[in-house]
PDB file of N, CA and C in Angstrom:
ATOM      1  N   MET A  64       4.814 -54.428 -20.781  1.00  0.00           N
ATOM      2  CA  MET A  64       4.818 -54.939 -19.435  1.00  0.00           C
ATOM      3  C   MET A  64       6.049 -55.837 -19.245  1.00  0.00           C
ATOM      4  N   ARG A  65       6.651 -55.721 -18.079  1.00  0.00           N
ATOM      5  CA  ARG A  65       7.846 -56.511 -17.791  1.00  0.00           C
ATOM      6  C   ARG A  65       7.465 -57.926 -17.388  1.00  0.00           C
ATOM      7  N   SER A  66       8.347 -58.824 -17.739  1.00  0.00           N
ATOM      8  CA  SER A  66       8.103 -60.209 -17.338  1.00  0.00           C
ATOM      9  C   SER A  66       8.619 -60.428 -15.926  1.00  0.00           C
ATOM     10  N   TYR A  67       8.138 -61.487 -15.325  1.00  0.00           N
ATOM     11  CA  TYR A  67       8.558 -61.839 -13.973  1.00  0.00           C
ATOM     12  C   TYR A  67      10.054 -62.112 -13.922  1.00  0.00           C
ATOM     13  N   ARG A  68      10.590 -62.745 -14.957  1.00  0.00           N
ATOM     14  CA  ARG A  68      12.022 -63.068 -15.015  1.00  0.00           C
ATOM     15  C   ARG A  68      12.870 -61.807 -15.034  1.00  0.00           C
ATOM     16  N   THR A  69      12.461 -60.793 -15.777  1.00  0.00           N
ATOM     17  CA  THR A  69      13.204 -59.542 -15.838  1.00  0.00           C
ATOM     18  C   THR A  69      13.270 -58.894 -14.459  1.00  0.00           C
ATOM     19  N   GLU A  70      12.181 -58.944 -13.721  1.00  0.00           N
ATOM     20  CA  GLU A  70      12.164 -58.370 -12.373  1.00  0.00           C
ATOM     21  C   GLU A  70      13.071 -59.158 -11.427  1.00  0.00           C
ATOM     22  N   GLN A  71      13.116 -60.473 -11.593  1.00  0.00           N
ATOM     23  CA  GLN A  71      14.009 -61.287 -10.763  1.00  0.00           C
ATOM     24  C   GLN A  71      15.473 -60.956 -11.048  1.00  0.00           C
ATOM     25  N   ILE A  72      15.804 -60.787 -12.320  1.00  0.00           N
ATOM     26  CA  ILE A  72      17.182 -60.448 -12.686  1.00  0.00           C
ATOM     27  C   ILE A  72      17.549 -59.079 -12.129  1.00  0.00           C
ATOM     28  N   GLY A  73      16.620 -58.138 -12.224  1.00  0.00           N
ATOM     29  CA  GLY A  73      16.869 -56.800 -11.674  1.00  0.00           C
ATOM     30  C   GLY A  73      17.093 -56.834 -10.171  1.00  0.00           C
ATOM     31  N   ALA A  74      16.275 -57.599  -9.462  1.00  0.00           N
ATOM     32  CA  ALA A  74      16.428 -57.711  -8.013  1.00  0.00           C
ATOM     33  C   ALA A  74      17.750 -58.383  -7.652  1.00  0.00           C
ATOM     34  N   ALA A  75      18.121 -59.412  -8.401  1.00  0.00           N
ATOM     35  CA  ALA A  75      19.392 -60.098  -8.139  1.00  0.00           C
ATOM     36  C   ALA A  75      20.569 -59.156  -8.377  1.00  0.00           C
ATOM     37  N   CYS A  76      20.505 -58.384  -9.444  1.00  0.00           N
ATOM     38  CA  CYS A  76      21.581 -57.426  -9.724  1.00  0.00           C
ATOM     39  C   CYS A  76      21.678 -56.370  -8.629  1.00  0.00           C
ATOM     40  N   ALA A  77      20.534 -55.924  -8.135  1.00  0.00           N
ATOM     41  CA  ALA A  77      20.536 -54.931  -7.048  1.00  0.00           C
ATOM     42  C   ALA A  77      21.172 -55.513  -5.788  1.00  0.00           C
ATOM     43  N   LEU A  78      20.859 -56.756  -5.460  1.00  0.00           N
ATOM     44  CA  LEU A  78      21.447 -57.383  -4.272  1.00  0.00           C
ATOM     45  C   LEU A  78      22.951 -57.583  -4.424  1.00  0.00           C
ATOM     46  N   ILE A  79      23.379 -57.953  -5.615  1.00  0.00           N
ATOM     47  CA  ILE A  79      24.815 -58.106  -5.867  1.00  0.00           C
ATOM     48  C   ILE A  79      25.520 -56.759  -5.738  1.00  0.00           C
ATOM     49  N   ALA A  80      24.889 -55.710  -6.266  1.00  0.00           N
ATOM     50  CA  ALA A  80      25.474 -54.374  -6.166  1.00  0.00           C
ATOM     51  C   ALA A  80      25.599 -53.932  -4.713  1.00  0.00           C
ATOM     52  N   VAL A  81      24.588 -54.213  -3.917  1.00  0.00           N
ATOM     53  CA  VAL A  81      24.631 -53.859  -2.496  1.00  0.00           C
ATOM     54  C   VAL A  81      25.755 -54.611  -1.789  1.00  0.00           C
ATOM     55  N   ALA A  82      25.888 -55.886  -2.083  1.00  0.00           N
ATOM     56  CA  ALA A  82      26.948 -56.682  -1.451  1.00  0.00           C
ATOM     57  C   ALA A  82      28.336 -56.178  -1.842  1.00  0.00           C
ATOM     58  N   LEU A  83      28.526 -55.876  -3.117  1.00  0.00           N
ATOM     59  CA  LEU A  83      29.825 -55.366  -3.565  1.00  0.00           C
ATOM     60  C   LEU A  83      30.124 -53.997  -2.972  1.00  0.00           C
ATOM     61  N   PHE A  84      29.114 -53.143  -2.915  1.00  0.00           N
ATOM     62  CA  PHE A  84      29.315 -51.818  -2.335  1.00  0.00           C
ATOM     63  C   PHE A  84      29.653 -51.939  -0.855  1.00  0.00           C
ATOM     64  N   GLY A  85      28.966 -52.820  -0.154  1.00  0.00           N
ATOM     65  CA  GLY A  85      29.251 -53.022   1.266  1.00  0.00           C
ATOM     66  C   GLY A  85      30.629 -53.605   1.515  1.00  0.00           C
ATOM     67  N   ALA A  86      31.102 -54.442   0.615  1.00  0.00           N
ATOM     68  CA  ALA A  86      32.420 -55.061   0.771  1.00  0.00           C
ATOM     69  C   ALA A  86      33.550 -54.114   0.388  1.00  0.00           C
ATOM     70  N   SER A  87      33.254 -53.093  -0.384  1.00  0.00           N
ATOM     71  CA  SER A  87      34.324 -52.227  -0.874  1.00  0.00           C
ATOM     72  C   SER A  87      34.978 -51.399   0.227  1.00  0.00           C
ATOM     73  N   THR A  88      34.216 -50.943   1.210  1.00  0.00           N
ATOM     74  CA  THR A  88      34.798 -50.102   2.253  1.00  0.00           C
ATOM     75  C   THR A  88      35.772 -50.874   3.148  1.00  0.00           C
ATOM     76  N   PRO A  89      35.391 -52.041   3.699  1.00  0.00           N
ATOM     77  CA  PRO A  89      36.385 -52.784   4.496  1.00  0.00           C
ATOM     78  C   PRO A  89      37.597 -53.222   3.673  1.00  0.00           C
ATOM     79  N   LEU A  90      37.352 -53.585   2.418  1.00  0.00           N
ATOM     80  CA  LEU A  90      38.468 -53.976   1.562  1.00  0.00           C
ATOM     81  C   LEU A  90      39.390 -52.786   1.298  1.00  0.00           C
ATOM     82  N   ALA A  91      38.806 -51.619   1.056  1.00  0.00           N
ATOM     83  CA  ALA A  91      39.620 -50.420   0.848  1.00  0.00           C
ATOM     84  C   ALA A  91      40.421 -50.093   2.098  1.00  0.00           C
ATOM     85  N   ARG A  92      39.832 -50.309   3.255  1.00  0.00           N
ATOM     86  CA  ARG A  92      40.526 -50.048   4.522  1.00  0.00           C
ATOM     87  C   ARG A  92      41.765 -50.936   4.645  1.00  0.00           C
ATOM     88  N   VAL A  93      41.648 -52.197   4.272  1.00  0.00           N
ATOM     89  CA  VAL A  93      42.778 -53.121   4.331  1.00  0.00           C
ATOM     90  C   VAL A  93      43.846 -52.719   3.318  1.00  0.00           C
ATOM     91  N   LEU A  94      43.426 -52.352   2.125  1.00  0.00           N
ATOM     92  CA  LEU A  94      44.375 -51.990   1.070  1.00  0.00           C
ATOM     93  C   LEU A  94      45.122 -50.695   1.367  1.00  0.00           C
ATOM     94  N   LEU A  95      44.543 -49.831   2.198  1.00  0.00           N
ATOM     95  CA  LEU A  95      45.204 -48.563   2.514  1.00  0.00           C
ATOM     96  C   LEU A  95      46.546 -48.752   3.212  1.00  0.00           C
ATOM     97  N   ALA A  96      46.724 -49.890   3.855  1.00  0.00           N
ATOM     98  CA  ALA A  96      48.003 -50.156   4.522  1.00  0.00           C
ATOM     99  C   ALA A  96      49.125 -50.345   3.504  1.00  0.00           C
ATOM    100  N   LYS A  97      48.767 -50.684   2.246  1.00  0.00           N
ATOM    101  CA  LYS A  97      49.775 -50.992   1.241  1.00  0.00           C
ATOM    102  C   LYS A  97      49.771 -50.063   0.043  1.00  0.00           C
ATOM    103  N   ILE A  98      48.690 -49.316  -0.143  1.00  0.00           N
ATOM    104  CA  ILE A  98      48.530 -48.503  -1.354  1.00  0.00           C
ATOM    105  C   ILE A  98      48.270 -47.055  -0.965  1.00  0.00           C
ATOM    106  N   ASP A  99      48.822 -46.131  -1.734  1.00  0.00           N
ATOM    107  CA  ASP A  99      48.577 -44.706  -1.547  1.00  0.00           C
ATOM    108  C   ASP A  99      47.090 -44.406  -1.758  1.00  0.00           C
ATOM    109  N   PRO A 100      46.494 -43.515  -0.945  1.00  0.00           N
ATOM    110  CA  PRO A 100      45.065 -43.220  -1.086  1.00  0.00           C
ATOM    111  C   PRO A 100      44.657 -42.749  -2.486  1.00  0.00           C
ATOM    112  N   TRP A 101      45.485 -41.947  -3.125  1.00  0.00           N
ATOM    113  CA  TRP A 101      45.154 -41.470  -4.474  1.00  0.00           C
ATOM    114  C   TRP A 101      45.119 -42.624  -5.468  1.00  0.00           C
ATOM    115  N   LEU A 102      46.069 -43.544  -5.350  1.00  0.00           N
ATOM    116  CA  LEU A 102      46.091 -44.700  -6.245  1.00  0.00           C
ATOM    117  C   LEU A 102      44.894 -45.597  -5.989  1.00  0.00           C
ATOM    118  N   LEU A 103      44.554 -45.801  -4.733  1.00  0.00           N
ATOM    119  CA  LEU A 103      43.400 -46.638  -4.404  1.00  0.00           C
ATOM    120  C   LEU A 103      42.114 -46.035  -4.943  1.00  0.00           C
ATOM    121  N   ALA A 104      41.956 -44.723  -4.804  1.00  0.00           N
ATOM    122  CA  ALA A 104      40.769 -44.064  -5.351  1.00  0.00           C
ATOM    123  C   ALA A 104      40.706 -44.227  -6.866  1.00  0.00           C
ATOM    124  N   ALA A 105      41.842 -44.099  -7.517  1.00  0.00           N
ATOM    125  CA  ALA A 105      41.886 -44.281  -8.971  1.00  0.00           C
ATOM    126  C   ALA A 105      41.541 -45.717  -9.361  1.00  0.00           C
ATOM    127  N   LEU A 106      42.020 -46.677  -8.594  1.00  0.00           N
ATOM    128  CA  LEU A 106      41.710 -48.073  -8.887  1.00  0.00           C
ATOM    129  C   LEU A 106      40.230 -48.380  -8.676  1.00  0.00           C
ATOM    130  N   LEU A 107      39.614 -47.787  -7.662  1.00  0.00           N
ATOM    131  CA  LEU A 107      38.174 -47.960  -7.455  1.00  0.00           C
ATOM    132  C   LEU A 107      37.397 -47.423  -8.660  1.00  0.00           C
ATOM    133  N   TYR A 108      37.784 -46.277  -9.133  1.00  0.00           N
ATOM    134  CA  TYR A 108      37.125 -45.652 -10.269  1.00  0.00           C
ATOM    135  C   TYR A 108      37.353 -46.471 -11.542  1.00  0.00           C
ATOM    136  N   LEU A 109      38.574 -46.935 -11.744  1.00  0.00           N
ATOM    137  CA  LEU A 109      38.899 -47.737 -12.916  1.00  0.00           C
ATOM    138  C   LEU A 109      38.132 -49.061 -12.907  1.00  0.00           C
ATOM    139  N   GLY A 110      38.055 -49.686 -11.750  1.00  0.00           N
ATOM    140  CA  GLY A 110      37.307 -50.940 -11.636  1.00  0.00           C
ATOM    141  C   GLY A 110      35.838 -50.767 -11.960  1.00  0.00           C
ATOM    142  N   SER A 111      35.271 -49.666 -11.535  1.00  0.00           N
ATOM    143  CA  SER A 111      33.877 -49.377 -11.847  1.00  0.00           C
ATOM    144  C   SER A 111      33.679 -49.229 -13.351  1.00  0.00           C
ATOM    145  N   GLY A 112      34.566 -48.504 -13.986  1.00  0.00           N
ATOM    146  CA  GLY A 112      34.464 -48.305 -15.432  1.00  0.00           C
ATOM    147  C   GLY A 112      34.624 -49.595 -16.212  1.00  0.00           C
ATOM    148  N   ILE A 113      35.566 -50.422 -15.796  1.00  0.00           N
ATOM    149  CA  ILE A 113      35.765 -51.709 -16.464  1.00  0.00           C
ATOM    150  C   ILE A 113      34.539 -52.605 -16.281  1.00  0.00           C
ATOM    151  N   GLY A 114      34.000 -52.622 -15.075  1.00  0.00           N
ATOM    152  CA  GLY A 114      32.809 -53.432 -14.815  1.00  0.00           C
ATOM    153  C   GLY A 114      31.617 -52.999 -15.655  1.00  0.00           C
ATOM    154  N   LEU A 115      31.411 -51.703 -15.753  1.00  0.00           N
ATOM    155  CA  LEU A 115      30.307 -51.205 -16.579  1.00  0.00           C
ATOM    156  C   LEU A 115      30.545 -51.483 -18.059  1.00  0.00           C
ATOM    157  N   GLY A 116      31.791 -51.380 -18.490  1.00  0.00           N
ATOM    158  CA  GLY A 116      32.110 -51.677 -19.889  1.00  0.00           C
ATOM    159  C   GLY A 116      31.849 -53.134 -20.232  1.00  0.00           C
ATOM    160  N   VAL A 117      32.245 -54.034 -19.330  1.00  0.00           N
ATOM    161  CA  VAL A 117      31.995 -55.463 -19.550  1.00  0.00           C
ATOM    162  C   VAL A 117      30.493 -55.744 -19.562  1.00  0.00           C
ATOM    163  N   ALA A 118      29.761 -55.134 -18.627  1.00  0.00           N
ATOM    164  CA  ALA A 118      28.307 -55.334 -18.585  1.00  0.00           C
ATOM    165  C   ALA A 118      27.656 -54.846 -19.872  1.00  0.00           C
ATOM    166  N   ARG A 119      28.119 -53.722 -20.379  1.00  0.00           N
ATOM    167  CA  ARG A 119      27.547 -53.181 -21.618  1.00  0.00           C
ATOM    168  C   ARG A 119      27.815 -54.110 -22.801  1.00  0.00           C
ATOM    169  N   ILE A 120      29.017 -54.669 -22.850  1.00  0.00           N
ATOM    170  CA  ILE A 120      29.353 -55.600 -23.931  1.00  0.00           C
ATOM    171  C   ILE A 120      28.510 -56.876 -23.820  1.00  0.00           C
ATOM    172  N   LEU A 121      28.389 -57.413 -22.614  1.00  0.00           N
ATOM    173  CA  LEU A 121      27.618 -58.641 -22.420  1.00  0.00           C
ATOM    174  C   LEU A 121      26.133 -58.438 -22.732  1.00  0.00           C
ATOM    175  N   MET A 122      25.625 -57.268 -22.432  1.00  0.00           N
ATOM    176  CA  MET A 122      24.214 -56.982 -22.691  1.00  0.00           C
ATOM    177  C   MET A 122      23.969 -56.523 -24.128  1.00  0.00           C
ATOM    178  N   ARG A 123      25.046 -56.299 -24.866  1.00  0.00           N
ATOM    179  CA  ARG A 123      24.966 -55.854 -26.264  1.00  0.00           C
ATOM    180  C   ARG A 123      24.112 -54.598 -26.409  1.00  0.00           C
ATOM    181  N   SER A 124      24.328 -53.660 -25.502  1.00  0.00           N
ATOM    182  CA  SER A 124      23.537 -52.426 -25.552  1.00  0.00           C
ATOM    183  C   SER A 124      24.154 -51.436 -26.537  1.00  0.00           C
ATOM    184  N   LYS A 125      23.307 -50.581 -27.085  1.00  0.00           N
ATOM    185  CA  LYS A 125      23.758 -49.567 -28.025  1.00  0.00           C
ATOM    186  C   LYS A 125      24.378 -48.394 -27.269  1.00  0.00           C
ATOM    187  N   ALA A 126      25.197 -47.634 -27.966  1.00  0.00           N
ATOM    188  CA  ALA A 126      25.784 -46.437 -27.362  1.00  0.00           C
ATOM    189  C   ALA A 126      24.672 -45.411 -27.137  1.00  0.00           C
ATOM    190  N   PRO A 127      24.622 -44.808 -25.962  1.00  0.00           N
ATOM    191  CA  PRO A 127      23.561 -43.833 -25.699  1.00  0.00           C
ATOM    192  C   PRO A 127      23.800 -42.537 -26.468  1.00  0.00           C
ATOM    193  N   THR A 128      22.729 -41.865 -26.785  1.00  0.00           N
ATOM    194  CA  THR A 128      22.836 -40.540 -27.402  1.00  0.00           C
ATOM    195  C   THR A 128      22.543 -39.515 -26.320  1.00  0.00           C
ATOM    196  N   LEU A 129      23.451 -38.581 -26.158  1.00  0.00           N
ATOM    197  CA  LEU A 129      23.321 -37.576 -25.107  1.00  0.00           C
ATOM    198  C   LEU A 129      23.119 -36.197 -25.702  1.00  0.00           C
ATOM    199  N   THR A 130      22.233 -35.440 -25.077  1.00  0.00           N
ATOM    200  CA  THR A 130      22.038 -34.055 -25.482  1.00  0.00           C
ATOM    201  C   THR A 130      23.097 -33.204 -24.792  1.00  0.00           C
ATOM    202  N   ARG A 131      23.148 -31.947 -25.151  1.00  0.00           N
ATOM    203  CA  ARG A 131      24.114 -31.041 -24.532  1.00  0.00           C
ATOM    204  C   ARG A 131      23.888 -30.928 -23.023  1.00  0.00           C
ATOM    205  N   ALA A 132      22.644 -30.877 -22.603  1.00  0.00           N
ATOM    206  CA  ALA A 132      22.330 -30.804 -21.169  1.00  0.00           C
ATOM    207  C   ALA A 132      22.747 -32.095 -20.455  1.00  0.00           C
ATOM    208  N   ASP A 133      22.602 -33.229 -21.131  1.00  0.00           N
ATOM    209  CA  ASP A 133      23.006 -34.505 -20.534  1.00  0.00           C
ATOM    210  C   ASP A 133      24.499 -34.550 -20.281  1.00  0.00           C
ATOM    211  N   TRP A 134      25.292 -33.972 -21.158  1.00  0.00           N
ATOM    212  CA  TRP A 134      26.749 -33.975 -20.996  1.00  0.00           C
ATOM    213  C   TRP A 134      27.171 -33.238 -19.738  1.00  0.00           C
ATOM    214  N   LEU A 135      26.467 -32.152 -19.400  1.00  0.00           N
ATOM    215  CA  LEU A 135      26.788 -31.397 -18.186  1.00  0.00           C
ATOM    216  C   LEU A 135      26.534 -32.260 -16.949  1.00  0.00           C
ATOM    217  N   TRP A 136      25.388 -32.937 -16.932  1.00  0.00           N
ATOM    218  CA  TRP A 136      25.081 -33.811 -15.801  1.00  0.00           C
ATOM    219  C   TRP A 136      26.074 -34.969 -15.715  1.00  0.00           C
ATOM    220  N   LEU A 137      26.448 -35.516 -16.847  1.00  0.00           N
ATOM    221  CA  LEU A 137      27.420 -36.610 -16.868  1.00  0.00           C
ATOM    222  C   LEU A 137      28.775 -36.149 -16.344  1.00  0.00           C
ATOM    223  N   LEU A 138      29.208 -34.980 -16.764  1.00  0.00           N
ATOM    224  CA  LEU A 138      30.481 -34.436 -16.293  1.00  0.00           C
ATOM    225  C   LEU A 138      30.463 -34.234 -14.781  1.00  0.00           C
ATOM    226  N   GLN A 139      29.371 -33.701 -14.260  1.00  0.00           N
ATOM    227  CA  GLN A 139      29.259 -33.501 -12.816  1.00  0.00           C
ATOM    228  C   GLN A 139      29.278 -34.838 -12.076  1.00  0.00           C
ATOM    229  N   ALA A 140      28.585 -35.831 -12.609  1.00  0.00           N
ATOM    230  CA  ALA A 140      28.557 -37.148 -11.971  1.00  0.00           C
ATOM    231  C   ALA A 140      29.937 -37.779 -11.962  1.00  0.00           C
ATOM    232  N   VAL A 141      30.672 -37.643 -13.060  1.00  0.00           N
ATOM    233  CA  VAL A 141      32.015 -38.209 -13.136  1.00  0.00           C
ATOM    234  C   VAL A 141      32.946 -37.497 -12.159  1.00  0.00           C
ATOM    235  N   LEU A 142      32.893 -36.188 -12.131  1.00  0.00           N
ATOM    236  CA  LEU A 142      33.786 -35.433 -11.239  1.00  0.00           C
ATOM    237  C   LEU A 142      33.487 -35.695  -9.772  1.00  0.00           C
ATOM    238  N   LEU A 143      32.214 -35.590  -9.391  1.00  0.00           N
ATOM    239  CA  LEU A 143      31.872 -35.730  -7.978  1.00  0.00           C
ATOM    240  C   LEU A 143      31.789 -37.190  -7.534  1.00  0.00           C
ATOM    241  N   GLY A 144      31.067 -38.002  -8.271  1.00  0.00           N
ATOM    242  CA  GLY A 144      30.871 -39.387  -7.867  1.00  0.00           C
ATOM    243  C   GLY A 144      32.012 -40.305  -8.230  1.00  0.00           C
ATOM    244  N   GLY A 145      32.752 -39.948  -9.261  1.00  0.00           N
ATOM    245  CA  GLY A 145      33.802 -40.836  -9.719  1.00  0.00           C
ATOM    246  C   GLY A 145      35.194 -40.444  -9.309  1.00  0.00           C
ATOM    247  N   ILE A 146      35.394 -39.188  -8.943  1.00  0.00           N
ATOM    248  CA  ILE A 146      36.735 -38.742  -8.570  1.00  0.00           C
ATOM    249  C   ILE A 146      36.756 -38.233  -7.133  1.00  0.00           C
ATOM    250  N   VAL A 147      35.930 -37.252  -6.829  1.00  0.00           N
ATOM    251  CA  VAL A 147      35.947 -36.646  -5.497  1.00  0.00           C
ATOM    252  C   VAL A 147      35.511 -37.650  -4.418  1.00  0.00           C
ATOM    253  N   ALA A 148      34.418 -38.375  -4.657  1.00  0.00           N
ATOM    254  CA  ALA A 148      33.899 -39.300  -3.645  1.00  0.00           C
ATOM    255  C   ALA A 148      34.886 -40.415  -3.293  1.00  0.00           C
ATOM    256  N   PRO A 149      35.483 -41.110  -4.268  1.00  0.00           N
ATOM    257  CA  PRO A 149      36.454 -42.149  -3.875  1.00  0.00           C
ATOM    258  C   PRO A 149      37.670 -41.588  -3.142  1.00  0.00           C
ATOM    259  N   VAL A 150      38.144 -40.406  -3.543  1.00  0.00           N
ATOM    260  CA  VAL A 150      39.289 -39.803  -2.855  1.00  0.00           C
ATOM    261  C   VAL A 150      38.916 -39.480  -1.411  1.00  0.00           C
ATOM    262  N   LEU A 151      37.748 -38.881  -1.206  1.00  0.00           N
ATOM    263  CA  LEU A 151      37.314 -38.570   0.156  1.00  0.00           C
ATOM    264  C   LEU A 151      37.089 -39.839   0.970  1.00  0.00           C
ATOM    265  N   LEU A 152      36.575 -40.898   0.331  1.00  0.00           N
ATOM    266  CA  LEU A 152      36.373 -42.161   1.024  1.00  0.00           C
ATOM    267  C   LEU A 152      37.685 -42.720   1.548  1.00  0.00           C
ATOM    268  N   VAL A 153      38.689 -42.808   0.706  1.00  0.00           N
ATOM    269  CA  VAL A 153      39.937 -43.419   1.157  1.00  0.00           C
ATOM    270  C   VAL A 153      40.687 -42.537   2.149  1.00  0.00           C
ATOM    271  N   PHE A 154      40.606 -41.214   1.988  1.00  0.00           N
ATOM    272  CA  PHE A 154      41.234 -40.350   2.988  1.00  0.00           C
ATOM    273  C   PHE A 154      40.478 -40.421   4.317  1.00  0.00           C
ATOM    274  N   GLY A 155      39.163 -40.559   4.256  1.00  0.00           N
ATOM    275  CA  GLY A 155      38.375 -40.727   5.474  1.00  0.00           C
ATOM    276  C   GLY A 155      38.690 -42.037   6.169  1.00  0.00           C
ATOM    277  N   LEU A 156      38.830 -43.099   5.397  1.00  0.00           N
ATOM    278  CA  LEU A 156      39.177 -44.395   5.978  1.00  0.00           C
ATOM    279  C   LEU A 156      40.567 -44.385   6.589  1.00  0.00           C
ATOM    280  N   GLN A 157      41.443 -43.621   5.990  1.00  0.00           N
ATOM    281  CA  GLN A 157      42.814 -43.535   6.499  1.00  0.00           C
ATOM    282  C   GLN A 157      42.835 -42.857   7.867  1.00  0.00           C
ATOM    283  N   GLY A 158      41.911 -41.940   8.092  1.00  0.00           N
ATOM    284  CA  GLY A 158      41.895 -41.198   9.356  1.00  0.00           C
ATOM    285  C   GLY A 158      41.122 -41.870  10.474  1.00  0.00           C
ATOM    286  N   VAL A 159      40.398 -42.947  10.178  1.00  0.00           N
ATOM    287  CA  VAL A 159      39.605 -43.641  11.191  1.00  0.00           C
ATOM    288  C   VAL A 159      40.415 -44.804  11.735  1.00  0.00           C
ATOM    289  N   ALA A 160      40.436 -44.932  13.056  1.00  0.00           N
ATOM    290  CA  ALA A 160      41.237 -45.975  13.685  1.00  0.00           C
ATOM    291  C   ALA A 160      40.752 -47.374  13.285  1.00  0.00           C
ATOM    292  N   ASP A 161      39.590 -47.752  13.738  1.00  0.00           N
ATOM    293  CA  ASP A 161      39.011 -49.044  13.382  1.00  0.00           C
ATOM    294  C   ASP A 161      37.501 -48.887  13.367  1.00  0.00           C
ATOM    295  N   PRO A 162      36.894 -48.871  12.188  1.00  0.00           N
ATOM    296  CA  PRO A 162      35.464 -48.619  12.085  1.00  0.00           C
ATOM    297  C   PRO A 162      34.607 -49.586  12.887  1.00  0.00           C
ATOM    298  N   VAL A 163      35.024 -50.851  13.006  1.00  0.00           N
ATOM    299  CA  VAL A 163      34.230 -51.827  13.743  1.00  0.00           C
ATOM    300  C   VAL A 163      34.232 -51.487  15.221  1.00  0.00           C
ATOM    301  N   ASN A 164      35.397 -51.184  15.784  1.00  0.00           N
ATOM    302  CA  ASN A 164      35.475 -50.851  17.204  1.00  0.00           C
ATOM    303  C   ASN A 164      34.730 -49.568  17.523  1.00  0.00           C
ATOM    304  N   ILE A 165      34.795 -48.597  16.628  1.00  0.00           N
ATOM    305  CA  ILE A 165      34.104 -47.333  16.856  1.00  0.00           C
ATOM    306  C   ILE A 165      32.602 -47.549  16.896  1.00  0.00           C
ATOM    307  N   SER A 166      32.073 -48.318  15.957  1.00  0.00           N
ATOM    308  CA  SER A 166      30.626 -48.520  15.908  1.00  0.00           C
ATOM    309  C   SER A 166      30.144 -49.389  17.067  1.00  0.00           C
ATOM    310  N   LEU A 167      30.954 -50.301  17.549  1.00  0.00           N
ATOM    311  CA  LEU A 167      30.553 -51.177  18.651  1.00  0.00           C
ATOM    312  C   LEU A 167      30.712 -50.521  20.020  1.00  0.00           C
ATOM    313  N   SER A 168      31.492 -49.469  20.104  1.00  0.00           N
ATOM    314  CA  SER A 168      31.727 -48.841  21.410  1.00  0.00           C
ATOM    315  C   SER A 168      30.582 -47.945  21.838  1.00  0.00           C
ATOM    316  N   ASP A 169      29.691 -47.596  20.932  1.00  0.00           N
ATOM    317  CA  ASP A 169      28.552 -46.714  21.307  1.00  0.00           C
ATOM    318  C   ASP A 169      27.436 -47.456  21.947  1.00  0.00           C
TER     319      ASP A 169
END
């Protein structure tokens, strides 16, 4: 059974993740004025990997063991969620005039 403290830490981590995810799109929009979309997508992906690596070190977790079927799912997640999605995000942001004005005009 989980302790109350573990659930509080999990909830806090979820809220932090939501805040960071919400802040990433407007920040990416600002950075697009100075950085190439491909480079920005790569930096988003690299930052995610570094953050997860630091979290793993701080939590002192063991290396996971993956089956052959798990590797296929991992490869798909990396390709679609880690490469294709950030590239599409920054190219989409580049094509939108001002997301705040668009959402407020409706």
